Coordinates of C-alpha atoms and ligand atoms in Angstrom, one line a residue:
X278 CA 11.6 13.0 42.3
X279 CA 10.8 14.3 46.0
X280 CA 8.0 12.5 47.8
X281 CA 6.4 15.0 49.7
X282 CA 3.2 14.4 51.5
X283 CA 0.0 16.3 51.4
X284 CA -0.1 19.5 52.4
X285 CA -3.3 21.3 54.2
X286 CA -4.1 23.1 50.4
X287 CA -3.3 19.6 48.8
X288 CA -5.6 18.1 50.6
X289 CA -8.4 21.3 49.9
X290 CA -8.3 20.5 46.3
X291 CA -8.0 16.2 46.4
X292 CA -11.3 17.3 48.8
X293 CA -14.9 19.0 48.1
X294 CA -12.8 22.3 47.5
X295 CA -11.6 20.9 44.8
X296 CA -14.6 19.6 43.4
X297 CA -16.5 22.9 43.7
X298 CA -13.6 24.7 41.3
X299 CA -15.0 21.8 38.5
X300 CA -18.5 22.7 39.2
X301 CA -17.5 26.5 38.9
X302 CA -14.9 26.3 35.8
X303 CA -16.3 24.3 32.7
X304 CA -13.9 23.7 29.7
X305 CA -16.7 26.0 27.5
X306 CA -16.1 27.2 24.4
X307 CA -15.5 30.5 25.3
X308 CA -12.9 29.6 28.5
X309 CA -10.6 27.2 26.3
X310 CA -10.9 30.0 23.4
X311 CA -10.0 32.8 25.8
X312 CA -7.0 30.2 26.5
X313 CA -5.9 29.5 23.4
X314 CA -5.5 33.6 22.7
X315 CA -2.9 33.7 25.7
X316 CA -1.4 30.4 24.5
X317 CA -1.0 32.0 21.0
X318 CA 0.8 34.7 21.9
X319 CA 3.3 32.4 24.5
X320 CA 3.8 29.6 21.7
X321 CA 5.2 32.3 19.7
X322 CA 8.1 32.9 21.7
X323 CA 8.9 29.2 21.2
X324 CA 8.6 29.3 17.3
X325 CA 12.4 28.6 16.8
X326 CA 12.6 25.4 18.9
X327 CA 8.7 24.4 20.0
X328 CA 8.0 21.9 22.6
X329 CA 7.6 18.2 21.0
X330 CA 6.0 17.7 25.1
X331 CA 4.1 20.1 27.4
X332 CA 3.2 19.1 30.6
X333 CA 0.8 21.0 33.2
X334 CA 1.1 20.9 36.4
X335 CA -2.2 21.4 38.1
X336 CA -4.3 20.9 34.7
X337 CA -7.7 20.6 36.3
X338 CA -10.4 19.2 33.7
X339 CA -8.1 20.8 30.8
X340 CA -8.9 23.7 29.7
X341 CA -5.3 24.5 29.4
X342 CA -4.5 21.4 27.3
X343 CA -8.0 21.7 25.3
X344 CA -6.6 25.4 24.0
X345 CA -3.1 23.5 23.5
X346 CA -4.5 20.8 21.5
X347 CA -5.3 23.5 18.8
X348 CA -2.8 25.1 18.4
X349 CA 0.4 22.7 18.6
X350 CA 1.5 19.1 17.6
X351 CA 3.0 18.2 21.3
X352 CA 2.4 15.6 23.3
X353 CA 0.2 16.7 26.3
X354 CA 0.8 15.4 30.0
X355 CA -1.1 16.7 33.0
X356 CA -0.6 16.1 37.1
X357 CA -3.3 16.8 38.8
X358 CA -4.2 15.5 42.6
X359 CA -7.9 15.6 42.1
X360 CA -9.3 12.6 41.2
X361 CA -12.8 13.7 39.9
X362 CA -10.6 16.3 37.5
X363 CA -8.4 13.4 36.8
X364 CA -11.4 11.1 36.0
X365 CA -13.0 14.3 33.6
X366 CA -9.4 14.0 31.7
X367 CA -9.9 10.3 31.1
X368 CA -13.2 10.2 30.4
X369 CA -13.1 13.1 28.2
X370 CA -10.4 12.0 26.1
X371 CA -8.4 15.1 26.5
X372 CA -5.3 13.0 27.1
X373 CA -4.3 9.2 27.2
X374 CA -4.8 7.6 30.9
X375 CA -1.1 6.8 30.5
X376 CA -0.2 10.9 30.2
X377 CA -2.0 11.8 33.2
X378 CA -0.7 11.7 36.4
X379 CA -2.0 12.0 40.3
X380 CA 0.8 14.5 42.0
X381 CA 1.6 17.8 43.5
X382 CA 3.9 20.0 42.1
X383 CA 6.5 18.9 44.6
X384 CA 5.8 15.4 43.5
X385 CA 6.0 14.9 39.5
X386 CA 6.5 11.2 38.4
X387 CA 8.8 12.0 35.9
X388 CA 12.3 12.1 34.8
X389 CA 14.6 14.9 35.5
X390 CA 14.3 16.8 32.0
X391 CA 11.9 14.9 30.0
X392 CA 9.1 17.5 29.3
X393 CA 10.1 20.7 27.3
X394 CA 7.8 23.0 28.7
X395 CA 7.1 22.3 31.8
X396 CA 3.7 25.3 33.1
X397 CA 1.2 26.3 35.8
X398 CA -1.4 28.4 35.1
X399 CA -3.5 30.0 38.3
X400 CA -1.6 27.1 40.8
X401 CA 1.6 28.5 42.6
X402 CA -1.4 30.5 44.3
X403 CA -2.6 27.9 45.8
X404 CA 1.0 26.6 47.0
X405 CA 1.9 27.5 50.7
X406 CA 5.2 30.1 50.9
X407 CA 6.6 27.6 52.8
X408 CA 6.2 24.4 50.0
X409 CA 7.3 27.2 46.9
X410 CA 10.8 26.3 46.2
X411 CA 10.5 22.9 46.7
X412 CA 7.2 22.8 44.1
X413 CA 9.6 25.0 41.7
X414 CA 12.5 23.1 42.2
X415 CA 10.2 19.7 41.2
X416 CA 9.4 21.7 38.1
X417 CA 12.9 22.6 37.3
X418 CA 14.1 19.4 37.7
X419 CA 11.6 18.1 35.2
X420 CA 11.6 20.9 32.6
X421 CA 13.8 20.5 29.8
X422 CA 14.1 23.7 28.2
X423 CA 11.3 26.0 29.0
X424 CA 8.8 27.0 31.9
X425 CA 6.0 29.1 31.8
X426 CA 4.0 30.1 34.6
X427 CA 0.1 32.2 34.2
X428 CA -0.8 33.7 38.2
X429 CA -2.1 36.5 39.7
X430 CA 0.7 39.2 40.9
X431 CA 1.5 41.0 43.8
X432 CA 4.5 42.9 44.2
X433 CA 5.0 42.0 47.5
X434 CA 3.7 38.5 49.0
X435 CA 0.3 38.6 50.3
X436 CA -2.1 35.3 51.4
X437 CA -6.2 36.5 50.7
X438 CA -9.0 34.2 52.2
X439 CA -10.3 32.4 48.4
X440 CA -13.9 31.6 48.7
X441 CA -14.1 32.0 52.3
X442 CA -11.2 29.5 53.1
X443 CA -7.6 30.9 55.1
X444 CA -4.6 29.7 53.9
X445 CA -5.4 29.0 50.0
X446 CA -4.4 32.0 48.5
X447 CA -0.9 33.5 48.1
X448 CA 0.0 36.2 45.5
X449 CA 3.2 37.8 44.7
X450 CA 5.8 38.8 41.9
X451 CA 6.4 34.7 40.5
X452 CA 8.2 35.7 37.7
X453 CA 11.0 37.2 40.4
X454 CA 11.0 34.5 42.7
X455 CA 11.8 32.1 39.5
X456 CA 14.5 34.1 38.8
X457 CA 16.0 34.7 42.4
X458 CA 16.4 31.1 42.6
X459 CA 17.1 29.3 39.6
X460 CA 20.1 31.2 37.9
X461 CA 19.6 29.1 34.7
X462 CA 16.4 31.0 33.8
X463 CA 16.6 34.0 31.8
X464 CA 13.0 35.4 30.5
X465 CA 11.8 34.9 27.2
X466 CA 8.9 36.9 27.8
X467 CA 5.9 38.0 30.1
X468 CA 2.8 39.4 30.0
X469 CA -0.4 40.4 31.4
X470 CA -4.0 39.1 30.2
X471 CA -6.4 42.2 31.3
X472 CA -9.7 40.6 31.9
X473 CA -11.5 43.7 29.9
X474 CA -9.9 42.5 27.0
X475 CA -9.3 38.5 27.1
X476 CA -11.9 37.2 29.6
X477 CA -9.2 35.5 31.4
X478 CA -9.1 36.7 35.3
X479 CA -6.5 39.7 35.1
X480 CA -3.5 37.2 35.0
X481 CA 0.3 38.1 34.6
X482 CA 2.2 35.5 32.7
X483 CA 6.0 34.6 32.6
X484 CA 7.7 32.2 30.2
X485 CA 12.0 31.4 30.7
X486 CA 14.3 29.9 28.9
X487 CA 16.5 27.0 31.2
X488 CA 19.7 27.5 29.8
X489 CA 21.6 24.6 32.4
Ligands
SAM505 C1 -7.3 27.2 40.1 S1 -7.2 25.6 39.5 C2 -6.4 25.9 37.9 C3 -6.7 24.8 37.0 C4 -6.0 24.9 35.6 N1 -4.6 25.1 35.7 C5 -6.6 26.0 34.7 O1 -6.0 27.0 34.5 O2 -7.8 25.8 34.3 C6 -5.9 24.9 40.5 C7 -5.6 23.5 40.1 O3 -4.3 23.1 40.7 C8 -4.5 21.9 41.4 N2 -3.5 21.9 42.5 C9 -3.7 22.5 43.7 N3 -2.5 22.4 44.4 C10 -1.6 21.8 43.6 C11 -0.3 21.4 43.8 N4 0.4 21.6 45.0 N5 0.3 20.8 42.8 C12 -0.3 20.5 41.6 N6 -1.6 20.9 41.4 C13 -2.2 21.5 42.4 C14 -5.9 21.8 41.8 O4 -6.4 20.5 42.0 C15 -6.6 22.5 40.6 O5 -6.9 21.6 39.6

């Protein structure tokens, strides 16, 4: 495991920023059914050898795991470095204290290749360029045999100011830079989930196969 420090976003989310997404993003009905759609159609590229353990990185208050919890029999870990969304988790019941983690992505507190499906799901956005590789590389180290991740696209790297904040939005093609660098990955699948359709905010979605 790495042991970075905080970044400037890291800090944004332990901070009010943070808190305001909770306010904003409820685990309603309708948000962990519009989930559980996408996660249907991903799960089904994993029919032949599911994952017996998920863990996501940068779960928030769940809805992610709420939709999972429906739909599999895996055992559900989340890291997360807000503590209010950390608390929600606990308090909620939506996972055991034990399986819930403070962290970054860069930072997991767990053993290399213990979880088989290893995701993020609107988060690499919110990592710096800079802190990418070594948040993938974190990942890698932790996934076992799969890795999904759900973001917004751009074919070439941009950064957009995210409710009025600099420096907490970066977009690009994520499925490619998984693939430039980490030659063990092949792609089992991708997607994208058109808002029109699926309520979920026009996100493209990539899950590999680690073959190493
Ligand atoms: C836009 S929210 C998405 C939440 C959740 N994945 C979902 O789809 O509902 C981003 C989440 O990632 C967390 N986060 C931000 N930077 C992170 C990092 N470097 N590593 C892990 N989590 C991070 C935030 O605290 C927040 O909970």
């Amino acid at each position: 495991m790495s042991d970075k420090p905080d970044t400037f976003q890291s800090t944004l989310w332990r901070g009010g920023f943070g808190n305001e997404y909770i306010g904003r993003n409820p685990a309603s009905a309708s948000n962990v059914q519009s989930a559980a759609m996408l996660w249907a159609q991903i799960l089904r590229r994993l029919q032949g050898d599911p994952p017996r353990n998920i863990l996501e990185v940068g779960a928030n208050i769940g809805i992610n795991l709420c939709a999972l919890r429906g739909l599999i029999d895996a055992q559900l870990f989340a890291v997360e470095p807000n503590e209010n969304a950390r608390r929600r988790l606990a308090d909620e019941s939506i996972l055991p204290a034990a399986n819930i983690l403070d962290g970054l992505a860069s930072n997991i507190a767990l053993t290399d290749r213990s979880i088989d499906l290893v995701f993020t799901r609107g988060v690499l956005i919110h990592i710096h360029p800079d802190d990418l590789l070594s948040s993938c590389r974190e990942m890698h180290r932790v996934a076992r045999r799969y890795i999904a991740s759900i973001e917004y696209f751009s074919a070439n790297p941009e950064e957009l100011t995210y409710r009025n904040q600099a420096n907490a939005l970066f977009k690009r093609d994520f499925g490619a830079f998984w693939l430039d660098h980490f030659l063990d990955l092949r792609v089992l699948d991708y997607g994208f989930a058109w808002q029109r359709l699926t309520g979920l905010d026009n996100l493209t979605w990539w899950v590999f196969e680690k073959l190493g």
